[in-house]
Amino acid sequence: MSTAPSSSKPSIAIFGATGGTGLAILKNSLAAGHNVSVLARTPSKLSSISSQYPDLLHVTQGDIHDNASIKRALVLNNRRVDIVISAVGMVLQFKGVKIVSPDPTICEVGTRNILSTLSELEAEVDQASNPSPVKPKLIIVSTTGISEKRDIPRAVSPFYHYGLAVPHADKKKMEDLVINSQWPWVLVRPSFLVDGPAKGLKSLRTGTETPAHKKEATHAIGYAIRREDVGLWIYEECVSSRGNWGEWAGKCVSLTY
Ligand SMILES: NC(=O)c1ccc[n+]([C@@H]2O[C@H](COP(=O)([O-])OP(=O)(O)OC[C@H]3O[C@@H](n4cnc5c(N)ncnc54)[C@H](OP(=O)(O)O)[C@@H]3O)[C@@H](O)[C@H]2O)c1
């Protein structure tokens, strides 16, 4: 559990910050002056950004399968963080025509671990000194292609439904956990992720789905989006005080160009 300089901005924990999208969220958050706690299997992947933001970035070495590490990452200055973000994803491998993974339930299991650790921390809150603690906001990166209503171009439907069956089954279970949790949440569903510099918020289209009204979903259908733009959108719309948390909370948001 790290100590951090006091900041009036909400504190953030990011899981998956060494990956493309998570790193983009991390960079936006640090540049805006937030205290950020990160759980990383290999902290050295973040050494350059750590030296740029030695006071704001707090890295805990650990794995999302380990609740003790998660707990350390969810606490800054003896306080549970205000915002919890996960961009954890699985490694995919081709096995003939099938795509498989050495860790095919990483998003479900990792999210379950984060949620149960948050509940554990909630139970530890000193009710006498803090009778109504603010609930942490959850922002979890999911994917397009798992909605009951088509949210991907027809041309890529077969690949999404058959090729990506393993990661998508995992993401569906992860989404159910988040939707049924006790915390306020946003599920972000990007289209196919590619690298490259951010094009900016004006280049993005969003669509939304509310779990209770799935048939009325208004999806943004597109082929791809850069990881940098997903990170930018998450920071600007869901984290920043300039954003629109109230508009996105409780929704699955599809994001594409
Ligand atoms: N690829 C696509 O086209 C696509 C489309 C839509 C949505 N998505 C989803 O978007 C999200 C971001 O994707 P991305 O490509 O930017 O991610 P990525 O580069 O694959 O990064 C994945 C992150 O998860 C971390 N991670 C994996 N296993 C972990 C474990 N056991 N413990 C702790 N951390 C672990 C990785 O850490 P290490 O650095 O230690 O490996 C890394 O930081 C993922 O959830 C992905 O499923 C992907």
PDB file of C-alpha atoms and ligand atoms in Angstrom:
ATOM      1  CA  MET A   1       0.000   0.000   0.000  1.00  0.00           C
ATOM      2  CA  SER A   2       1.716   3.143  -1.248  1.00  0.00           C
ATOM      3  CA  THR A   3       1.948   6.662   0.066  1.00  0.00           C
ATOM      4  CA  ALA A   4       1.370   9.429  -2.419  1.00  0.00           C
ATOM      5  CA  PRO A   5       1.467  13.238  -2.394  1.00  0.00           C
ATOM      6  CA  SER A   6      -2.033  14.583  -1.739  1.00  0.00           C
ATOM      7  CA  SER A   7      -3.952  15.540  -4.854  1.00  0.00           C
ATOM      8  CA  SER A   8      -7.468  16.920  -5.143  1.00  0.00           C
ATOM      9  CA  LYS A   9      -7.983  14.733  -8.215  1.00  0.00           C
ATOM     10  CA  PRO A  10      -9.539  11.268  -7.878  1.00  0.00           C
ATOM     11  CA  SER A  11      -6.992   8.515  -7.365  1.00  0.00           C
ATOM     12  CA  ILE A  12      -6.947   5.682  -9.909  1.00  0.00           C
ATOM     13  CA  ALA A  13      -5.904   2.032  -9.969  1.00  0.00           C
ATOM     14  CA  ILE A  14      -5.180   0.585 -13.414  1.00  0.00           C
ATOM     15  CA  PHE A  15      -4.887  -3.137 -14.194  1.00  0.00           C
ATOM     16  CA  GLY A  16      -3.328  -3.995 -17.561  1.00  0.00           C
ATOM     17  CA  ALA A  17      -1.371  -0.714 -17.711  1.00  0.00           C
ATOM     18  CA  THR A  18       1.586  -2.335 -19.481  1.00  0.00           C
ATOM     19  CA  GLY A  19      -0.628  -3.136 -22.498  1.00  0.00           C
ATOM     20  CA  GLY A  20      -1.418  -0.762 -25.348  1.00  0.00           C
ATOM     21  CA  THR A  21      -4.795   0.503 -24.154  1.00  0.00           C
ATOM     22  CA  GLY A  22      -3.957   0.456 -20.445  1.00  0.00           C
ATOM     23  CA  LEU A  23      -0.756   2.408 -21.085  1.00  0.00           C
ATOM     24  CA  ALA A  24      -2.703   5.042 -23.022  1.00  0.00           C
ATOM     25  CA  ILE A  25      -5.101   5.409 -20.064  1.00  0.00           C
ATOM     26  CA  LEU A  26      -2.138   5.607 -17.698  1.00  0.00           C
ATOM     27  CA  LYS A  27      -0.360   8.308 -19.706  1.00  0.00           C
ATOM     28  CA  ASN A  28      -3.500  10.465 -19.923  1.00  0.00           C
ATOM     29  CA  SER A  29      -4.142  10.067 -16.187  1.00  0.00           C
ATOM     30  CA  LEU A  30      -0.588  10.961 -15.148  1.00  0.00           C
ATOM     31  CA  ALA A  31      -0.401  13.913 -17.529  1.00  0.00           C
ATOM     32  CA  ALA A  32      -3.569  15.272 -15.875  1.00  0.00           C
ATOM     33  CA  GLY A  33      -2.004  14.983 -12.397  1.00  0.00           C
ATOM     34  CA  HIS A  34      -3.790  11.979 -10.849  1.00  0.00           C
ATOM     35  CA  ASN A  35      -2.174   9.655  -8.372  1.00  0.00           C
ATOM     36  CA  VAL A  36      -2.196   6.317 -10.172  1.00  0.00           C
ATOM     37  CA  SER A  37      -1.619   2.874  -8.748  1.00  0.00           C
ATOM     38  CA  VAL A  38      -0.748   0.097 -11.155  1.00  0.00           C
ATOM     39  CA  LEU A  39      -0.480  -3.664 -10.771  1.00  0.00           C
ATOM     40  CA  ALA A  40       2.152  -5.011 -13.146  1.00  0.00           C
ATOM     41  CA  ARG A  41       3.653  -8.463 -13.571  1.00  0.00           C
ATOM     42  CA  THR A  42       6.798  -6.825 -14.927  1.00  0.00           C
ATOM     43  CA  PRO A  43       7.241  -3.332 -13.437  1.00  0.00           C
ATOM     44  CA  SER A  44      10.345  -2.713 -15.577  1.00  0.00           C
ATOM     45  CA  LYS A  45       7.996  -2.320 -18.565  1.00  0.00           C
ATOM     46  CA  LEU A  46       6.947   0.965 -16.935  1.00  0.00           C
ATOM     47  CA  SER A  47      10.404   2.214 -15.913  1.00  0.00           C
ATOM     48  CA  SER A  48      10.531   5.066 -18.400  1.00  0.00           C
ATOM     49  CA  ILE A  49       7.117   6.444 -17.389  1.00  0.00           C
ATOM     50  CA  SER A  50       7.941   5.798 -13.702  1.00  0.00           C
ATOM     51  CA  SER A  51      10.972   8.049 -13.955  1.00  0.00           C
ATOM     52  CA  GLN A  52       8.849  10.721 -15.664  1.00  0.00           C
ATOM     53  CA  TYR A  53       6.222  10.693 -12.876  1.00  0.00           C
ATOM     54  CA  PRO A  54       8.061   9.483  -9.741  1.00  0.00           C
ATOM     55  CA  ASP A  55       5.557  11.121  -7.344  1.00  0.00           C
ATOM     56  CA  LEU A  56       2.322  10.195  -9.100  1.00  0.00           C
ATOM     57  CA  LEU A  57       2.894   6.636 -10.328  1.00  0.00           C
ATOM     58  CA  HIS A  58       2.902   3.771  -7.812  1.00  0.00           C
ATOM     59  CA  VAL A  59       3.673   0.355  -9.196  1.00  0.00           C
ATOM     60  CA  THR A  60       2.880  -2.854  -7.317  1.00  0.00           C
ATOM     61  CA  GLN A  61       4.512  -5.971  -8.674  1.00  0.00           C
ATOM     62  CA  GLY A  62       2.005  -8.799  -8.947  1.00  0.00           C
ATOM     63  CA  ASP A  63      -0.476 -10.832 -10.911  1.00  0.00           C
ATOM     64  CA  ILE A  64      -4.225 -10.404 -11.220  1.00  0.00           C
ATOM     65  CA  HIS A  65      -4.632 -13.969  -9.934  1.00  0.00           C
ATOM     66  CA  ASP A  66      -3.274 -12.847  -6.564  1.00  0.00           C
ATOM     67  CA  ASN A  67      -5.741 -11.001  -4.317  1.00  0.00           C
ATOM     68  CA  ALA A  68      -3.060  -9.760  -1.918  1.00  0.00           C
ATOM     69  CA  SER A  69      -1.328  -7.919  -4.784  1.00  0.00           C
ATOM     70  CA  ILE A  70      -4.644  -6.558  -6.022  1.00  0.00           C
ATOM     71  CA  LYS A  71      -5.403  -5.239  -2.553  1.00  0.00           C
ATOM     72  CA  ARG A  72      -2.064  -3.427  -2.381  1.00  0.00           C
ATOM     73  CA  ALA A  73      -2.771  -1.847  -5.761  1.00  0.00           C
ATOM     74  CA  LEU A  74      -6.273  -0.698  -4.745  1.00  0.00           C
ATOM     75  CA  VAL A  75      -5.041   1.349  -1.780  1.00  0.00           C
ATOM     76  CA  LEU A  76      -3.153   4.664  -1.904  1.00  0.00           C
ATOM     77  CA  ASN A  77      -2.368   6.665   1.244  1.00  0.00           C
ATOM     78  CA  ASN A  78      -4.369   4.168   3.318  1.00  0.00           C
ATOM     79  CA  ARG A  79      -7.473   4.947   1.255  1.00  0.00           C
ATOM     80  CA  ARG A  80      -9.203   2.845  -1.328  1.00  0.00           C
ATOM     81  CA  VAL A  81      -8.748   4.454  -4.747  1.00  0.00           C
ATOM     82  CA  ASP A  82     -11.640   6.418  -6.274  1.00  0.00           C
ATOM     83  CA  ILE A  83     -11.562   4.890  -9.742  1.00  0.00           C
ATOM     84  CA  VAL A  84     -10.682   1.336 -10.822  1.00  0.00           C
ATOM     85  CA  ILE A  85      -9.842   0.614 -14.453  1.00  0.00           C
ATOM     86  CA  SER A  86      -9.049  -2.717 -16.087  1.00  0.00           C
ATOM     87  CA  ALA A  87      -7.689  -3.159 -19.595  1.00  0.00           C
ATOM     88  CA  VAL A  88      -6.403  -6.663 -18.884  1.00  0.00           C
ATOM     89  CA  GLY A  89      -6.522  -8.934 -21.893  1.00  0.00           C
ATOM     90  CA  MET A  90      -5.525 -12.470 -22.803  1.00  0.00           C
ATOM     91  CA  VAL A  91      -2.688 -13.680 -24.980  1.00  0.00           C
ATOM     92  CA  LEU A  92      -4.114 -15.360 -28.107  1.00  0.00           C
ATOM     93  CA  GLN A  93      -2.423 -18.172 -30.030  1.00  0.00           C
ATOM     94  CA  PHE A  94      -3.356 -19.813 -33.326  1.00  0.00           C
ATOM     95  CA  LYS A  95      -3.923 -23.581 -33.080  1.00  0.00           C
ATOM     96  CA  GLY A  96      -4.793 -24.636 -36.620  1.00  0.00           C
ATOM     97  CA  VAL A  97      -7.887 -22.616 -37.493  1.00  0.00           C
ATOM     98  CA  LYS A  98      -8.723 -22.077 -33.839  1.00  0.00           C
ATOM     99  CA  ILE A  99      -7.624 -19.233 -31.628  1.00  0.00           C
ATOM    100  CA  VAL A 100      -6.854 -20.396 -28.094  1.00  0.00           C
ATOM    101  CA  SER A 101      -5.269 -18.900 -24.995  1.00  0.00           C
ATOM    102  CA  PRO A 102      -3.029 -20.184 -22.198  1.00  0.00           C
ATOM    103  CA  ASP A 103      -5.277 -18.245 -19.789  1.00  0.00           C
ATOM    104  CA  PRO A 104      -8.788 -18.400 -21.325  1.00  0.00           C
ATOM    105  CA  THR A 105     -10.602 -17.010 -18.260  1.00  0.00           C
ATOM    106  CA  ILE A 106      -8.246 -14.165 -17.374  1.00  0.00           C
ATOM    107  CA  CYS A 107     -10.843 -11.377 -17.685  1.00  0.00           C
ATOM    108  CA  GLU A 108     -13.532 -13.228 -15.758  1.00  0.00           C
ATOM    109  CA  VAL A 109     -11.175 -14.372 -12.998  1.00  0.00           C
ATOM    110  CA  GLY A 110      -9.254 -11.096 -12.824  1.00  0.00           C
ATOM    111  CA  THR A 111     -12.431  -9.046 -12.601  1.00  0.00           C
ATOM    112  CA  ARG A 112     -13.907 -11.385 -10.008  1.00  0.00           C
ATOM    113  CA  ASN A 113     -10.737 -10.909  -7.950  1.00  0.00           C
ATOM    114  CA  ILE A 114     -10.882  -7.119  -8.267  1.00  0.00           C
ATOM    115  CA  LEU A 115     -14.561  -7.058  -7.263  1.00  0.00           C
ATOM    116  CA  SER A 116     -14.108  -9.332  -4.269  1.00  0.00           C
ATOM    117  CA  THR A 117     -11.092  -7.318  -3.100  1.00  0.00           C
ATOM    118  CA  LEU A 118     -13.087  -4.092  -3.404  1.00  0.00           C
ATOM    119  CA  SER A 119     -15.816  -5.672  -1.263  1.00  0.00           C
ATOM    120  CA  GLU A 120     -13.223  -6.743   1.281  1.00  0.00           C
ATOM    121  CA  LEU A 121     -11.904  -3.174   1.441  1.00  0.00           C
ATOM    122  CA  GLU A 122     -15.460  -1.841   1.757  1.00  0.00           C
ATOM    123  CA  ALA A 123     -16.011  -4.074   4.793  1.00  0.00           C
ATOM    124  CA  GLU A 124     -12.845  -2.662   6.362  1.00  0.00           C
ATOM    125  CA  VAL A 125     -13.963   0.979   6.037  1.00  0.00           C
ATOM    126  CA  ASP A 126     -14.255   2.565   9.447  1.00  0.00           C
ATOM    127  CA  GLN A 127     -17.999   3.289   9.554  1.00  0.00           C
ATOM    128  CA  ALA A 128     -17.602   5.620  12.549  1.00  0.00           C
ATOM    129  CA  SER A 129     -15.186   8.021  10.848  1.00  0.00           C
ATOM    130  CA  ASN A 130     -16.580   7.530   7.327  1.00  0.00           C
ATOM    131  CA  PRO A 131     -20.238   6.466   7.490  1.00  0.00           C
ATOM    132  CA  SER A 132     -21.000   6.868   3.775  1.00  0.00           C
ATOM    133  CA  PRO A 133     -17.830   6.231   1.792  1.00  0.00           C
ATOM    134  CA  VAL A 134     -18.031   7.134  -1.895  1.00  0.00           C
ATOM    135  CA  LYS A 135     -18.238   4.011  -4.035  1.00  0.00           C
ATOM    136  CA  PRO A 136     -15.330   3.542  -6.434  1.00  0.00           C
ATOM    137  CA  LYS A 137     -16.169   3.847 -10.129  1.00  0.00           C
ATOM    138  CA  LEU A 138     -15.337   0.870 -12.336  1.00  0.00           C
ATOM    139  CA  ILE A 139     -14.259   1.303 -15.945  1.00  0.00           C
ATOM    140  CA  ILE A 140     -13.654  -2.048 -17.582  1.00  0.00           C
ATOM    141  CA  VAL A 141     -12.484  -2.631 -21.153  1.00  0.00           C
ATOM    142  CA  SER A 142     -14.557  -5.300 -22.901  1.00  0.00           C
ATOM    143  CA  THR A 143     -15.102  -5.799 -26.640  1.00  0.00           C
ATOM    144  CA  THR A 144     -17.534  -5.439 -29.493  1.00  0.00           C
ATOM    145  CA  GLY A 145     -18.861  -8.683 -30.968  1.00  0.00           C
ATOM    146  CA  ILE A 146     -20.564  -9.974 -27.817  1.00  0.00           C
ATOM    147  CA  SER A 147     -23.798  -7.998 -27.947  1.00  0.00           C
ATOM    148  CA  GLU A 148     -27.071  -9.782 -28.759  1.00  0.00           C
ATOM    149  CA  LYS A 149     -27.619  -7.095 -31.402  1.00  0.00           C
ATOM    150  CA  ARG A 150     -24.989  -6.879 -34.173  1.00  0.00           C
ATOM    151  CA  ASP A 151     -22.338  -4.270 -33.346  1.00  0.00           C
ATOM    152  CA  ILE A 152     -19.650  -5.265 -35.873  1.00  0.00           C
ATOM    153  CA  PRO A 153     -19.533  -5.037 -39.685  1.00  0.00           C
ATOM    154  CA  ARG A 154     -21.159  -8.064 -41.410  1.00  0.00           C
ATOM    155  CA  ALA A 155     -17.894  -8.809 -43.220  1.00  0.00           C
ATOM    156  CA  VAL A 156     -16.079  -9.652 -39.970  1.00  0.00           C
ATOM    157  CA  SER A 157     -18.953 -11.456 -38.227  1.00  0.00           C
ATOM    158  CA  PRO A 158     -17.712 -15.014 -38.959  1.00  0.00           C
ATOM    159  CA  PHE A 159     -14.233 -14.228 -37.634  1.00  0.00           C
ATOM    160  CA  TYR A 160     -15.611 -12.578 -34.517  1.00  0.00           C
ATOM    161  CA  HIS A 161     -18.091 -15.330 -33.736  1.00  0.00           C
ATOM    162  CA  TYR A 162     -15.963 -18.394 -34.502  1.00  0.00           C
ATOM    163  CA  GLY A 163     -12.359 -17.189 -34.386  1.00  0.00           C
ATOM    164  CA  LEU A 164     -12.763 -15.140 -31.228  1.00  0.00           C
ATOM    165  CA  ALA A 165     -15.107 -17.494 -29.362  1.00  0.00           C
ATOM    166  CA  VAL A 166     -12.636 -18.044 -26.498  1.00  0.00           C
ATOM    167  CA  PRO A 167     -11.912 -14.400 -25.580  1.00  0.00           C
ATOM    168  CA  HIS A 168     -15.539 -13.450 -26.177  1.00  0.00           C
ATOM    169  CA  ALA A 169     -16.906 -16.111 -23.806  1.00  0.00           C
ATOM    170  CA  ASP A 170     -14.500 -14.734 -21.209  1.00  0.00           C
ATOM    171  CA  LYS A 171     -15.581 -11.131 -21.832  1.00  0.00           C
ATOM    172  CA  LYS A 172     -19.283 -12.044 -21.530  1.00  0.00           C
ATOM    173  CA  LYS A 173     -18.709 -13.595 -18.117  1.00  0.00           C
ATOM    174  CA  MET A 174     -16.638 -10.587 -17.120  1.00  0.00           C
ATOM    175  CA  GLU A 175     -19.406  -8.196 -18.205  1.00  0.00           C
ATOM    176  CA  ASP A 176     -22.009 -10.130 -16.180  1.00  0.00           C
ATOM    177  CA  LEU A 177     -19.869  -9.798 -13.065  1.00  0.00           C
ATOM    178  CA  VAL A 178     -19.482  -6.050 -13.558  1.00  0.00           C
ATOM    179  CA  ILE A 179     -23.161  -5.476 -14.386  1.00  0.00           C
ATOM    180  CA  ASN A 180     -24.265  -7.389 -11.289  1.00  0.00           C
ATOM    181  CA  SER A 181     -21.725  -5.774  -8.983  1.00  0.00           C
ATOM    182  CA  GLN A 182     -22.512  -3.232  -6.304  1.00  0.00           C
ATOM    183  CA  TRP A 183     -20.337  -0.524  -7.899  1.00  0.00           C
ATOM    184  CA  PRO A 184     -21.098   2.148 -10.486  1.00  0.00           C
ATOM    185  CA  TRP A 185     -19.582   1.008 -13.784  1.00  0.00           C
ATOM    186  CA  VAL A 186     -18.935   1.643 -17.474  1.00  0.00           C
ATOM    187  CA  LEU A 187     -18.069  -1.223 -19.846  1.00  0.00           C
ATOM    188  CA  VAL A 188     -16.078   0.018 -22.836  1.00  0.00           C
ATOM    189  CA  ARG A 189     -16.392  -2.076 -26.018  1.00  0.00           C
ATOM    190  CA  PRO A 190     -13.804  -1.065 -28.620  1.00  0.00           C
ATOM    191  CA  SER A 191     -13.810  -2.440 -32.153  1.00  0.00           C
ATOM    192  CA  PHE A 192     -10.627  -4.125 -33.470  1.00  0.00           C
ATOM    193  CA  LEU A 193      -7.628  -2.502 -31.750  1.00  0.00           C
ATOM    194  CA  VAL A 194      -4.738  -1.106 -33.763  1.00  0.00           C
ATOM    195  CA  ASP A 195      -1.640   0.903 -32.876  1.00  0.00           C
ATOM    196  CA  GLY A 196      -0.788   4.439 -33.874  1.00  0.00           C
ATOM    197  CA  PRO A 197      -1.115   7.941 -32.455  1.00  0.00           C
ATOM    198  CA  ALA A 198      -4.497   9.178 -31.238  1.00  0.00           C
ATOM    199  CA  LYS A 199      -6.681  10.806 -33.872  1.00  0.00           C
ATOM    200  CA  GLY A 200      -8.697  12.629 -31.215  1.00  0.00           C
ATOM    201  CA  LEU A 201     -12.165  12.476 -29.704  1.00  0.00           C
ATOM    202  CA  LYS A 202     -13.833  14.049 -32.746  1.00  0.00           C
ATOM    203  CA  SER A 203     -12.842  11.044 -34.847  1.00  0.00           C
ATOM    204  CA  LEU A 204     -14.698   8.617 -32.547  1.00  0.00           C
ATOM    205  CA  ARG A 205     -18.233   7.286 -32.700  1.00  0.00           C
ATOM    206  CA  THR A 206     -19.982   5.824 -29.672  1.00  0.00           C
ATOM    207  CA  GLY A 207     -23.018   3.599 -29.247  1.00  0.00           C
ATOM    208  CA  THR A 208     -24.646   2.384 -26.062  1.00  0.00           C
ATOM    209  CA  GLU A 209     -26.384  -0.665 -24.677  1.00  0.00           C
ATOM    210  CA  THR A 210     -28.132  -0.813 -21.311  1.00  0.00           C
ATOM    211  CA  PRO A 211     -28.379  -4.317 -19.825  1.00  0.00           C
ATOM    212  CA  ALA A 212     -32.104  -4.013 -19.075  1.00  0.00           C
ATOM    213  CA  HIS A 213     -32.900  -2.791 -22.631  1.00  0.00           C
ATOM    214  CA  LYS A 214     -30.548  -4.750 -24.883  1.00  0.00           C
ATOM    215  CA  LYS A 215     -32.869  -4.713 -27.880  1.00  0.00           C
ATOM    216  CA  GLU A 216     -32.885  -0.916 -27.875  1.00  0.00           C
ATOM    217  CA  ALA A 217     -29.090  -0.712 -28.133  1.00  0.00           C
ATOM    218  CA  THR A 218     -27.718   1.908 -30.513  1.00  0.00           C
ATOM    219  CA  HIS A 219     -24.359   0.529 -31.572  1.00  0.00           C
ATOM    220  CA  ALA A 220     -21.577   2.367 -33.362  1.00  0.00           C
ATOM    221  CA  ILE A 221     -20.487  -0.146 -36.014  1.00  0.00           C
ATOM    222  CA  GLY A 222     -16.968   0.118 -37.409  1.00  0.00           C
ATOM    223  CA  TYR A 223     -13.853  -1.887 -38.190  1.00  0.00           C
ATOM    224  CA  ALA A 224     -11.119  -0.540 -35.969  1.00  0.00           C
ATOM    225  CA  ILE A 225      -9.916   1.947 -33.410  1.00  0.00           C
ATOM    226  CA  ARG A 226      -6.468   2.884 -32.149  1.00  0.00           C
ATOM    227  CA  ARG A 227      -5.586   1.922 -28.584  1.00  0.00           C
ATOM    228  CA  GLU A 228      -4.454   5.515 -27.983  1.00  0.00           C
ATOM    229  CA  ASP A 229      -7.941   6.775 -28.812  1.00  0.00           C
ATOM    230  CA  VAL A 230      -9.609   4.253 -26.503  1.00  0.00           C
ATOM    231  CA  GLY A 231      -7.311   5.452 -23.707  1.00  0.00           C
ATOM    232  CA  LEU A 232      -8.030   9.082 -24.539  1.00  0.00           C
ATOM    233  CA  TRP A 233     -11.803   8.495 -24.601  1.00  0.00           C
ATOM    234  CA  ILE A 234     -11.758   6.626 -21.287  1.00  0.00           C
ATOM    235  CA  TYR A 235      -9.766   9.387 -19.635  1.00  0.00           C
ATOM    236  CA  GLU A 236     -11.674  12.332 -21.083  1.00  0.00           C
ATOM    237  CA  GLU A 237     -15.196  10.910 -20.840  1.00  0.00           C
ATOM    238  CA  CYS A 238     -15.112   8.688 -17.756  1.00  0.00           C
ATOM    239  CA  VAL A 239     -12.282   9.960 -15.540  1.00  0.00           C
ATOM    240  CA  SER A 240     -11.805  13.679 -16.148  1.00  0.00           C
ATOM    241  CA  SER A 241     -14.107  16.148 -14.383  1.00  0.00           C
ATOM    242  CA  ARG A 242     -14.707  17.574 -17.893  1.00  0.00           C
ATOM    243  CA  GLY A 243     -16.181  14.227 -18.908  1.00  0.00           C
ATOM    244  CA  ASN A 244     -19.657  12.744 -18.934  1.00  0.00           C
ATOM    245  CA  TRP A 245     -19.639   9.969 -16.367  1.00  0.00           C
ATOM    246  CA  GLY A 246     -23.383  10.404 -15.818  1.00  0.00           C
ATOM    247  CA  GLU A 247     -24.046   9.764 -19.494  1.00  0.00           C
ATOM    248  CA  TRP A 248     -22.034   6.520 -19.672  1.00  0.00           C
ATOM    249  CA  ALA A 249     -22.556   4.990 -16.205  1.00  0.00           C
ATOM    250  CA  GLY A 250     -24.433   1.686 -16.273  1.00  0.00           C
ATOM    251  CA  LYS A 251     -23.897   1.321 -20.037  1.00  0.00           C
ATOM    252  CA  CYS A 252     -21.829  -0.787 -22.406  1.00  0.00           C
ATOM    253  CA  VAL A 253     -20.283   1.737 -24.780  1.00  0.00           C
ATOM    254  CA  SER A 254     -19.151   0.657 -28.243  1.00  0.00           C
ATOM    255  CA  LEU A 255     -16.251   2.758 -29.554  1.00  0.00           C
ATOM    256  CA  THR A 256     -14.998   2.928 -33.124  1.00  0.00           C
ATOM    257  CA  TYR A 257     -14.040   5.333 -35.948  1.00  0.00           C
TER     258      TYR A 257
HETATM  259  N1  LIG B   1      -7.166  -6.886 -29.717  1.00  0.00           N
HETATM  260  C1  LIG B   1      -8.309  -6.380 -30.106  1.00  0.00           C
HETATM  261  O1  LIG B   1      -8.562  -6.132 -31.301  1.00  0.00           O
HETATM  262  C2  LIG B   1      -9.355  -6.073 -29.070  1.00  0.00           C
HETATM  263  C3  LIG B   1     -10.606  -5.622 -29.485  1.00  0.00           C
HETATM  264  C4  LIG B   1     -11.538  -5.255 -28.531  1.00  0.00           C
HETATM  265  C5  LIG B   1     -11.225  -5.337 -27.186  1.00  0.00           C
HETATM  266  N2  LIG B   1     -10.006  -5.813 -26.796  1.00  0.00           N
HETATM  267  C6  LIG B   1      -9.716  -5.806 -25.349  1.00  0.00           C
HETATM  268  O2  LIG B   1      -9.147  -4.542 -25.055  1.00  0.00           O
HETATM  269  C7  LIG B   1      -8.316  -4.642 -23.880  1.00  0.00           C
HETATM  270  C8  LIG B   1      -6.972  -3.995 -24.158  1.00  0.00           C
HETATM  271  O3  LIG B   1      -6.344  -4.676 -25.237  1.00  0.00           O
HETATM  272  P1  LIG B   1      -4.806  -4.378 -25.574  1.00  0.00           P
HETATM  273  O4  LIG B   1      -4.534  -5.072 -26.861  1.00  0.00           O
HETATM  274  O5  LIG B   1      -4.511  -2.939 -25.431  1.00  0.00           O
HETATM  275  O6  LIG B   1      -4.127  -5.165 -24.362  1.00  0.00           O
HETATM  276  P2  LIG B   1      -2.713  -5.880 -24.337  1.00  0.00           P
HETATM  277  O7  LIG B   1      -1.710  -4.998 -25.014  1.00  0.00           O
HETATM  278  O8  LIG B   1      -2.856  -7.298 -24.773  1.00  0.00           O
HETATM  279  O9  LIG B   1      -2.401  -5.848 -22.762  1.00  0.00           O
HETATM  280  C9  LIG B   1      -2.990  -6.746 -21.882  1.00  0.00           C
HETATM  281  C10 LIG B   1      -2.615  -6.319 -20.484  1.00  0.00           C
HETATM  282  O10 LIG B   1      -3.128  -7.289 -19.562  1.00  0.00           O
HETATM  283  C11 LIG B   1      -2.067  -7.624 -18.668  1.00  0.00           C
HETATM  284  N3  LIG B   1      -2.214  -8.953 -18.128  1.00  0.00           N
HETATM  285  C12 LIG B   1      -2.446 -10.116 -18.794  1.00  0.00           C
HETATM  286  N4  LIG B   1      -2.459 -11.137 -17.937  1.00  0.00           N
HETATM  287  C13 LIG B   1      -2.260 -10.623 -16.696  1.00  0.00           C
HETATM  288  C14 LIG B   1      -2.149 -11.182 -15.402  1.00  0.00           C
HETATM  289  N5  LIG B   1      -2.273 -12.503 -15.192  1.00  0.00           N
HETATM  290  N6  LIG B   1      -1.942 -10.351 -14.352  1.00  0.00           N
HETATM  291  C15 LIG B   1      -1.807  -9.013 -14.543  1.00  0.00           C
HETATM  292  N7  LIG B   1      -1.885  -8.423 -15.757  1.00  0.00           N
HETATM  293  C16 LIG B   1      -2.086  -9.218 -16.819  1.00  0.00           C
HETATM  294  C17 LIG B   1      -0.820  -7.520 -19.533  1.00  0.00           C
HETATM  295  O11 LIG B   1       0.327  -7.479 -18.700  1.00  0.00           O
HETATM  296  P3  LIG B   1       1.776  -8.001 -19.204  1.00  0.00           P
HETATM  297  O12 LIG B   1       2.436  -6.792 -19.802  1.00  0.00           O
HETATM  298  O13 LIG B   1       2.414  -8.463 -17.964  1.00  0.00           O
HETATM  299  O14 LIG B   1       1.550  -9.104 -20.215  1.00  0.00           O
HETATM  300  C18 LIG B   1      -1.103  -6.217 -20.247  1.00  0.00           C
HETATM  301  O15 LIG B   1      -0.843  -5.120 -19.409  1.00  0.00           O
HETATM  302  C19 LIG B   1      -8.239  -6.121 -23.544  1.00  0.00           C
HETATM  303  O16 LIG B   1      -9.174  -6.389 -22.544  1.00  0.00           O
HETATM  304  C20 LIG B   1      -8.690  -6.793 -24.850  1.00  0.00           C
HETATM  305  O17 LIG B   1      -9.273  -8.042 -24.617  1.00  0.00           O
HETATM  306  C21 LIG B   1      -9.071  -6.169 -27.702  1.00  0.00           C
END
